[in-house]
Amino acid sequence: MFEIGNSLREARLRQSLDFPEIEQGTKIRGKYLHALEDEQFDVLPAQTYVKGFLRSYAEYLGLDGQLYVDEYNSRFVAGEEDPPSRPRRSAPPPSRGVQVQSRVVLLTLLGIASVTALVIVAWTRGEPQKVPPAGLGTRSTPAAASARPTVPATSVRLLVKATRGSCWLQVHRGSATGPILYQGTLEQGQNQLFTARKLWITLDRPENLVTVLNGHTQRLPVGGVKTLIVTPRGIRPAV
């Protein structure tokens, strides 16, 4: 058991994130983010919203969203069993008399439909065909507008995973002298999520890492200590 709100707050402060930035990235209103960190779950509209917001907020911070949903279920959601459904009684088969009556009605309807069709055909053939005046033809439908080009991302959302071994790294926001978002050794199996307009990363074993930049996996240059610059356009070595 762990404290949901304090864990979310510590992860946010560790990455120097503020609520307006998180609200823009998760599309969750700021007052609901405050309520999740204060564990005031009654502020949210329903339990379904609580679970969805918990998962989205935790994963945005680089945490295991399902773990937070499970913790919420174990502490705040009371189990309810669905009432057993009653077997439906099958309707009795129609009697012989009902079947005969239905056939008579069906044949009558078919006869009426046939007579109506003949009358319509005779009526339409007797009328002269109307020709629309010249110049008043139906306008052709304009071709569909071409799809709008994709707007490039303006911020960095970088997920760093240690998959082949440990790696020491130091992450600055904005520039090489900007605020430090993370400094330490990322052990195998661990990951960290960083968001900013620009990142400076210094690391010693890039070959042990897998990076996902704005949803796209990026390869890192290997061999010795590296200092990399991360922008929405990609990852490149610092000059």
CSV table of C-alpha atoms in Angstrom, one decimal:
chain,number,residue,atom,x,y,z
A,1,MET,CA,0.0,0.0,0.0
A,2,PHE,CA,1.3,3.5,-0.8
A,3,GLU,CA,-0.1,7.0,-0.8
A,4,ILE,CA,-1.4,7.8,-4.2
A,5,GLY,CA,-1.5,11.6,-3.9
A,6,ASN,CA,2.0,12.0,-2.3
A,7,SER,CA,3.5,9.7,-4.9
A,8,LEU,CA,2.1,11.7,-7.8
A,9,ARG,CA,3.2,15.0,-6.2
A,10,GLU,CA,6.7,13.8,-5.6
A,11,ALA,CA,7.0,12.6,-9.2
A,12,ARG,CA,5.8,15.9,-10.5
A,13,LEU,CA,8.1,18.0,-8.3
A,14,ARG,CA,11.1,15.8,-9.1
A,15,GLN,CA,10.6,16.7,-12.8
A,16,SER,CA,9.9,20.4,-12.1
A,17,LEU,CA,6.5,20.2,-13.8
A,18,ASP,CA,3.7,22.7,-13.1
A,19,PHE,CA,0.0,22.1,-13.5
A,20,PRO,CA,-0.6,24.3,-16.6
A,21,GLU,CA,2.0,22.2,-18.5
A,22,ILE,CA,0.5,18.9,-17.3
A,23,GLU,CA,-3.0,20.1,-18.0
A,24,GLN,CA,-2.0,20.9,-21.6
A,25,GLY,CA,-0.3,17.5,-22.0
A,26,THR,CA,-3.0,15.3,-20.4
A,27,LYS,CA,-6.1,17.4,-21.2
A,28,ILE,CA,-7.1,17.0,-17.5
A,29,ARG,CA,-8.3,20.2,-15.8
A,30,GLY,CA,-6.0,21.6,-13.2
A,31,LYS,CA,-8.5,21.3,-10.3
A,32,TYR,CA,-8.8,17.6,-11.0
A,33,LEU,CA,-5.0,17.2,-10.9
A,34,HIS,CA,-5.0,19.0,-7.5
A,35,ALA,CA,-7.8,16.7,-6.3
A,36,LEU,CA,-5.8,13.6,-7.3
A,37,GLU,CA,-2.7,14.7,-5.4
A,38,ASP,CA,-4.8,15.6,-2.4
A,39,GLU,CA,-6.8,12.3,-2.7
A,40,GLN,CA,-10.0,14.2,-2.8
A,41,PHE,CA,-11.6,11.8,-5.2
A,42,ASP,CA,-15.1,13.0,-4.5
A,43,VAL,CA,-14.3,16.2,-6.4
A,44,LEU,CA,-14.3,14.2,-9.7
A,45,PRO,CA,-17.6,13.4,-11.4
A,46,ALA,CA,-17.5,9.6,-11.0
A,47,GLN,CA,-15.3,6.7,-10.3
A,48,THR,CA,-14.8,6.1,-14.0
A,49,TYR,CA,-13.2,9.5,-14.3
A,50,VAL,CA,-11.0,8.9,-11.3
A,51,LYS,CA,-9.6,5.8,-12.7
A,52,GLY,CA,-9.0,7.3,-16.2
A,53,PHE,CA,-7.5,10.5,-14.8
A,54,LEU,CA,-5.3,8.5,-12.4
A,55,ARG,CA,-3.9,6.3,-15.2
A,56,SER,CA,-3.3,9.2,-17.6
A,57,TYR,CA,-1.6,11.4,-14.9
A,58,ALA,CA,0.6,8.6,-13.7
A,59,GLU,CA,1.7,7.6,-17.2
A,60,TYR,CA,2.4,11.2,-18.1
A,61,LEU,CA,4.8,11.3,-15.1
A,62,GLY,CA,6.5,8.1,-16.3
A,63,LEU,CA,4.8,5.9,-13.6
A,64,ASP,CA,2.8,2.7,-13.9
A,65,GLY,CA,-0.8,3.8,-14.4
A,66,GLN,CA,-2.3,0.4,-13.8
A,67,LEU,CA,-0.6,0.2,-10.4
A,68,TYR,CA,-2.3,3.4,-9.3
A,69,VAL,CA,-5.7,2.3,-10.5
A,70,ASP,CA,-5.3,-1.0,-8.6
A,71,GLU,CA,-4.4,0.8,-5.5
A,72,TYR,CA,-7.4,3.1,-5.9
A,73,ASN,CA,-9.7,0.1,-6.4
A,74,SER,CA,-8.3,-1.7,-3.3
A,75,ARG,CA,-8.8,1.3,-1.0
A,76,PHE,CA,-11.8,3.2,-2.3
A,77,VAL,CA,-14.0,1.0,-4.5
A,78,ALA,CA,-16.3,-1.5,-2.8
A,79,GLY,CA,-16.9,-4.7,-4.7
A,80,GLU,CA,-20.3,-5.3,-6.1
A,81,GLU,CA,-21.6,-8.5,-7.5
A,82,ASP,CA,-23.9,-8.4,-10.5
A,83,PRO,CA,-27.3,-10.0,-9.8
A,84,PRO,CA,-27.7,-13.4,-11.5
A,85,SER,CA,-29.6,-13.0,-14.7
A,86,ARG,CA,-32.9,-14.9,-15.0
A,87,PRO,CA,-33.3,-17.3,-17.9
A,88,ARG,CA,-35.7,-16.0,-20.5
A,89,ARG,CA,-38.7,-18.1,-21.2
A,90,SER,CA,-39.1,-19.0,-24.8
A,91,ALA,CA,-42.3,-18.1,-26.4
A,92,PRO,CA,-44.7,-21.0,-27.3
A,93,PRO,CA,-44.8,-22.0,-30.9
A,94,PRO,CA,-47.6,-20.3,-33.0
A,95,SER,CA,-50.7,-22.4,-33.5
A,96,ARG,CA,-51.7,-23.9,-36.8
A,97,GLY,CA,-54.5,-21.4,-37.2
A,98,VAL,CA,-52.2,-18.4,-36.6
A,99,GLN,CA,-49.9,-19.7,-39.3
A,100,VAL,CA,-52.7,-20.0,-41.9
A,101,GLN,CA,-54.0,-16.5,-41.0
A,102,SER,CA,-50.5,-15.0,-41.4
A,103,ARG,CA,-50.1,-16.5,-44.9
A,104,VAL,CA,-53.5,-15.1,-46.0
A,105,VAL,CA,-52.5,-11.6,-44.8
A,106,LEU,CA,-49.1,-11.9,-46.6
A,107,LEU,CA,-50.7,-12.9,-49.9
A,108,THR,CA,-53.2,-10.1,-49.6
A,109,LEU,CA,-50.4,-7.5,-49.1
A,110,LEU,CA,-48.4,-8.9,-52.0
A,111,GLY,CA,-51.5,-8.6,-54.3
A,112,ILE,CA,-52.0,-4.9,-53.2
A,113,ALA,CA,-48.4,-4.1,-53.8
A,114,SER,CA,-48.5,-5.6,-57.3
A,115,VAL,CA,-51.6,-3.6,-58.3
A,116,THR,CA,-50.0,-0.4,-57.0
A,117,ALA,CA,-46.8,-1.0,-59.0
A,118,LEU,CA,-48.8,-1.6,-62.2
A,119,VAL,CA,-50.7,1.7,-61.7
A,120,ILE,CA,-47.5,3.7,-61.1
A,121,VAL,CA,-45.9,2.2,-64.2
A,122,ALA,CA,-48.9,3.1,-66.4
A,123,TRP,CA,-49.1,6.6,-65.0
A,124,THR,CA,-45.4,7.4,-65.5
A,125,ARG,CA,-45.4,6.1,-69.1
A,126,GLY,CA,-48.4,8.2,-70.0
A,127,GLU,CA,-46.7,11.5,-69.0
A,128,PRO,CA,-44.2,13.2,-71.3
A,129,GLN,CA,-40.6,13.1,-70.0
A,130,LYS,CA,-39.6,16.4,-68.5
A,131,VAL,CA,-36.3,17.8,-69.8
A,132,PRO,CA,-34.5,20.4,-67.7
A,133,PRO,CA,-33.7,23.7,-69.4
A,134,ALA,CA,-30.2,24.2,-70.8
A,135,GLY,CA,-27.8,25.7,-68.3
A,136,LEU,CA,-29.7,24.5,-65.3
A,137,GLY,CA,-27.9,21.2,-64.9
A,138,THR,CA,-26.9,19.8,-61.5
A,139,ARG,CA,-23.7,21.3,-60.3
A,140,SER,CA,-20.8,18.9,-60.0
A,141,THR,CA,-19.6,18.3,-56.5
A,142,PRO,CA,-16.3,19.9,-55.9
A,143,ALA,CA,-13.4,17.6,-55.1
A,144,ALA,CA,-12.7,17.1,-51.4
A,145,ALA,CA,-10.2,19.5,-50.0
A,146,SER,CA,-6.8,18.0,-49.5
A,147,ALA,CA,-5.9,17.0,-46.0
A,148,ARG,CA,-4.2,19.6,-43.9
A,149,PRO,CA,-0.5,19.0,-43.3
A,150,THR,CA,0.5,17.7,-39.9
A,151,VAL,CA,1.5,20.4,-37.6
A,152,PRO,CA,5.0,19.6,-36.1
A,153,ALA,CA,5.3,19.2,-32.4
A,154,THR,CA,6.4,22.3,-30.4
A,155,SER,CA,7.5,20.5,-27.2
A,156,VAL,CA,9.6,17.5,-26.3
A,157,ARG,CA,8.1,14.4,-24.6
A,158,LEU,CA,11.0,12.0,-24.2
A,159,LEU,CA,10.7,8.5,-22.6
A,160,VAL,CA,14.1,7.0,-21.7
A,161,LYS,CA,14.3,3.2,-20.9
A,162,ALA,CA,17.2,1.2,-19.7
A,163,THR,CA,16.8,-2.1,-21.6
A,164,ARG,CA,20.4,-3.6,-21.9
A,165,GLY,CA,22.0,-2.4,-18.7
A,166,SER,CA,22.5,0.6,-16.4
A,167,CYS,CA,23.3,4.1,-17.6
A,168,TRP,CA,24.3,7.3,-15.8
A,169,LEU,CA,22.7,10.4,-17.1
A,170,GLN,CA,22.1,14.1,-16.3
A,171,VAL,CA,19.2,15.9,-17.8
A,172,HIS,CA,18.9,19.7,-18.1
A,173,ARG,CA,15.9,21.6,-19.2
A,174,GLY,CA,16.3,24.3,-21.9
A,175,SER,CA,20.2,24.5,-22.0
A,176,ALA,CA,23.3,23.0,-20.6
A,177,THR,CA,23.0,25.3,-17.6
A,178,GLY,CA,19.2,25.0,-17.2
A,179,PRO,CA,17.4,23.3,-14.3
A,180,ILE,CA,18.4,19.7,-13.6
A,181,LEU,CA,15.4,17.4,-14.2
A,182,TYR,CA,17.3,14.2,-13.3
A,183,GLN,CA,20.8,13.1,-12.3
A,184,GLY,CA,21.7,9.5,-11.4
A,185,THR,CA,22.0,6.0,-12.6
A,186,LEU,CA,19.1,4.5,-14.5
A,187,GLU,CA,19.1,0.7,-13.7
A,188,GLN,CA,18.1,-1.9,-16.2
A,189,GLY,CA,14.3,-2.2,-16.4
A,190,GLN,CA,13.8,1.4,-15.2
A,191,ASN,CA,12.5,4.3,-17.2
A,192,GLN,CA,12.1,8.1,-16.9
A,193,LEU,CA,9.8,10.5,-18.7
A,194,PHE,CA,10.9,14.1,-19.5
A,195,THR,CA,8.9,17.0,-21.0
A,196,ALA,CA,10.1,20.4,-22.0
A,197,ARG,CA,10.7,22.5,-25.1
A,198,LYS,CA,14.4,21.5,-25.2
A,199,LEU,CA,16.6,19.0,-23.3
A,200,TRP,CA,20.3,18.6,-22.8
A,201,ILE,CA,21.3,15.1,-21.8
A,202,THR,CA,24.8,13.9,-20.7
A,203,LEU,CA,25.1,10.0,-20.4
A,204,ASP,CA,27.9,7.5,-20.3
A,205,ARG,CA,26.4,4.3,-21.9
A,206,PRO,CA,23.9,5.3,-24.6
A,207,GLU,CA,24.0,1.8,-26.1
A,208,ASN,CA,22.0,0.5,-23.0
A,209,LEU,CA,19.1,2.9,-23.6
A,210,VAL,CA,16.0,3.0,-25.8
A,211,THR,CA,14.5,6.5,-26.3
A,212,VAL,CA,11.0,7.4,-27.5
A,213,LEU,CA,10.6,11.0,-28.7
A,214,ASN,CA,7.1,12.2,-29.2
A,215,GLY,CA,5.9,8.6,-29.9
A,216,HIS,CA,8.8,7.7,-32.2
A,217,THR,CA,11.7,5.5,-31.2
A,218,GLN,CA,15.1,7.2,-31.7
A,219,ARG,CA,18.6,5.7,-31.9
A,220,LEU,CA,21.4,7.2,-29.9
A,221,PRO,CA,25.0,7.6,-31.0
A,222,VAL,CA,27.1,5.0,-29.1
A,223,GLY,CA,30.6,5.0,-27.7
A,224,GLY,CA,31.7,6.8,-24.5
A,225,VAL,CA,30.2,9.8,-22.7
A,226,LYS,CA,27.9,11.8,-24.9
A,227,THR,CA,26.1,15.1,-24.6
A,228,LEU,CA,22.9,15.3,-26.6
A,229,ILE,CA,20.5,18.0,-27.5
A,230,VAL,CA,16.8,16.9,-27.8
A,231,THR,CA,14.3,19.1,-29.7
A,232,PRO,CA,10.9,18.3,-31.3
A,233,ARG,CA,12.9,17.7,-34.5
A,234,GLY,CA,15.1,14.9,-33.1
A,235,ILE,CA,18.2,14.1,-31.1
A,236,ARG,CA,21.6,15.3,-32.1
A,237,PRO,CA,25.1,15.5,-30.5
A,238,ALA,CA,26.0,18.9,-28.9
A,239,VAL,CA,28.7,20.8,-30.7
